[in-house]
GROMACS .gro file of C-alpha atoms in nm:
model
  120
    1MET     CA    1   6.056  -1.328   1.596
    2THR     CA    2   6.456  -1.375   1.618
    3ASP     CA    3   6.670  -1.082   1.472
    4ALA     CA    4   6.846  -1.056   1.157
    5LYS     CA    5   7.168  -1.135   1.325
    6THR     CA    6   7.051  -1.442   1.511
    7ARG     CA    7   6.866  -1.566   1.153
    8ILE     CA    8   7.219  -1.524   0.982
    9GLU     CA    9   7.455  -1.678   1.238
   10GLU     CA   10   7.192  -1.980   1.239
   11THR     CA   11   7.151  -2.017   0.868
   12VAL     CA   12   7.540  -1.947   0.806
   13LYS     CA   13   7.614  -2.235   1.052
   14SER     CA   14   7.317  -2.464   0.930
   15ALA     CA   15   7.541  -2.563   0.625
   16ASP     CA   16   7.896  -2.590   0.501
   17VAL     CA   17   7.820  -2.365   0.195
   18VAL     CA   18   7.597  -2.081   0.189
   19LEU     CA   19   7.519  -1.765  -0.067
   20TYR     CA   20   7.370  -1.448   0.029
   21MET     CA   21   7.261  -1.341  -0.331
   22LYS     CA   22   7.018  -1.146  -0.498
   23GLY     CA   23   6.757  -1.401  -0.638
   24THR     CA   24   6.818  -1.773  -0.617
   25LYS     CA   25   7.084  -2.045  -0.730
   26ASP     CA   26   6.816  -2.145  -1.005
   27MET     CA   27   6.708  -1.763  -1.084
   28PRO     CA   28   6.982  -1.514  -1.001
   29GLN     CA   29   6.838  -1.166  -1.002
   30CYS     CA   30   7.182  -0.983  -1.036
   31GLY     CA   31   7.517  -1.043  -1.251
   32PHE     CA   32   7.738  -1.101  -1.000
   33SER     CA   33   7.466  -1.330  -0.810
   34SER     CA   34   7.481  -1.517  -1.101
   35ARG     CA   35   7.826  -1.559  -1.153
   36VAL     CA   36   7.899  -1.703  -0.830
   37ALA     CA   37   7.588  -1.939  -0.822
   38GLY     CA   38   7.705  -2.037  -1.171
   39VAL     CA   39   8.035  -2.110  -1.035
   40LEU     CA   40   7.899  -2.298  -0.746
   41ASN     CA   41   7.673  -2.502  -0.961
   42TYR     CA   42   7.875  -2.544  -1.207
   43MET     CA   43   8.179  -2.710  -1.003
   44GLY     CA   44   7.889  -2.944  -0.853
   45VAL     CA   45   7.891  -2.726  -0.496
   46ASP     CA   46   7.597  -2.817  -0.248
   47PHE     CA   47   7.553  -2.471  -0.094
   48LYS     CA   48   7.245  -2.330   0.049
   49ASP     CA   49   7.099  -1.993  -0.134
   50VAL     CA   50   6.959  -1.705   0.095
   51ASN     CA   51   6.789  -1.447  -0.143
   52VAL     CA   52   6.808  -1.116   0.028
   53LEU     CA   53   6.551  -0.937  -0.186
   54ALA     CA   54   6.314  -1.127   0.009
   55ASP     CA   55   6.388  -1.003   0.315
   56GLU     CA   56   6.482  -0.637   0.379
   57ASP     CA   57   6.615  -0.708   0.726
   58VAL     CA   58   6.840  -0.977   0.605
   59ARG     CA   59   6.959  -0.782   0.275
   60GLN     CA   60   7.113  -0.509   0.538
   61GLY     CA   61   7.162  -0.760   0.821
   62ILE     CA   62   7.437  -0.952   0.629
   63LYS     CA   63   7.613  -0.632   0.540
   64ASP     CA   64   7.651  -0.583   0.884
   65TYR     CA   65   7.717  -0.926   0.989
   66SER     CA   66   7.998  -0.966   0.752
   67ASP     CA   67   8.119  -0.576   0.759
   68TRP     CA   68   8.124  -0.620   0.365
   69PRO     CA   69   7.888  -0.364   0.143
   70THR     CA   70   7.801  -0.569  -0.109
   71ILE     CA   71   7.587  -0.884  -0.225
   72PRO     CA   72   7.675  -1.193  -0.308
   73GLN     CA   73   7.836  -1.307  -0.004
   74LEU     CA   74   7.999  -1.673   0.048
   75TYR     CA   75   8.020  -1.850   0.376
   76VAL     CA   76   8.205  -2.144   0.410
   77LYS     CA   77   8.214  -2.363   0.712
   78GLY     CA   78   8.057  -2.049   0.881
   79GLU     CA   79   8.289  -1.824   0.759
   80PHE     CA   80   8.310  -1.519   0.533
   81VAL     CA   81   8.499  -1.604   0.219
   82GLY     CA   82   8.440  -1.298  -0.022
   83GLY     CA   83   8.218  -1.117  -0.300
   84CYS     CA   84   8.230  -1.195  -0.651
   85ASP     CA   85   8.552  -1.072  -0.762
   86ILE     CA   86   8.731  -1.231  -0.449
   87ILE     CA   87   8.543  -1.539  -0.582
   88THR     CA   88   8.599  -1.517  -0.906
   89GLU     CA   89   8.966  -1.458  -0.803
   90MET     CA   90   8.973  -1.726  -0.588
   91THR     CA   91   8.857  -1.976  -0.849
   92LEU     CA   92   9.089  -1.915  -1.108
   93SER     CA   93   9.393  -1.944  -0.893
   94GLY     CA   94   9.279  -2.246  -0.736
   95GLU     CA   95   9.265  -2.103  -0.387
   96LEU     CA   96   8.846  -2.214  -0.385
   97ASP     CA   97   8.959  -2.555  -0.445
   98GLN     CA   98   9.200  -2.571  -0.183
   99LEU     CA   99   8.936  -2.407   0.063
  100PHE     CA  100   8.665  -2.689  -0.038
  101GLU     CA  101   8.958  -2.937   0.002
  102THR     CA  102   9.057  -2.828   0.340
  103SER     CA  103   8.673  -2.798   0.439
  104GLY     CA  104   8.590  -3.133   0.373
  105ILE     CA  105   8.343  -2.967   0.089
  106THR     CA  106   8.266  -3.181  -0.232
  107TYR     CA  107   8.319  -3.021  -0.551
  108ASP     CA  108   8.399  -3.127  -0.942
  109LYS     CA  109   8.792  -3.052  -0.952
  110ASP     CA  110   8.723  -3.135  -1.340
  111ALA     CA  111   8.462  -2.869  -1.376
  112ALA     CA  112   8.718  -2.613  -1.142
  113GLU     CA  113   8.997  -2.684  -1.423
  114LYS     CA  114   8.740  -2.610  -1.701
  115ILE     CA  115   8.677  -2.302  -1.567
  116ARG     CA  116   9.031  -2.210  -1.510
  117GLU     CA  117   9.132  -2.320  -1.899
  118ALA     CA  118   8.857  -2.112  -2.059
  119ASN     CA  119   9.006  -1.796  -1.856
  120ALA     CA  120   9.327  -1.855  -1.908
   0.00000   0.00000   0.00000
């Protein structure tokens, strides 16, 4: 069996957008995971969800892998982007849109604008 770090590395590189979260994109198990998954779902981003509650090795391993203490964690094109607060800020500032555009990630620009309008 491969170790958690190897599995995490393979997962992060297997999809353009990966969210390590508590629960799944259809049934988040914490408010922070729900917020990030909600933003991605609303913006129509195709992403892979990894439920850290299903695997204790991955739950601890992802924190070690990114050197980031909290979950959720968003990865785009294999790079760690951030957790809930960072993703929320990036969504509201338009930085997340820019990251998706430069990374070639498909998303709904109108939905992104609606999020910003609702939070203005």
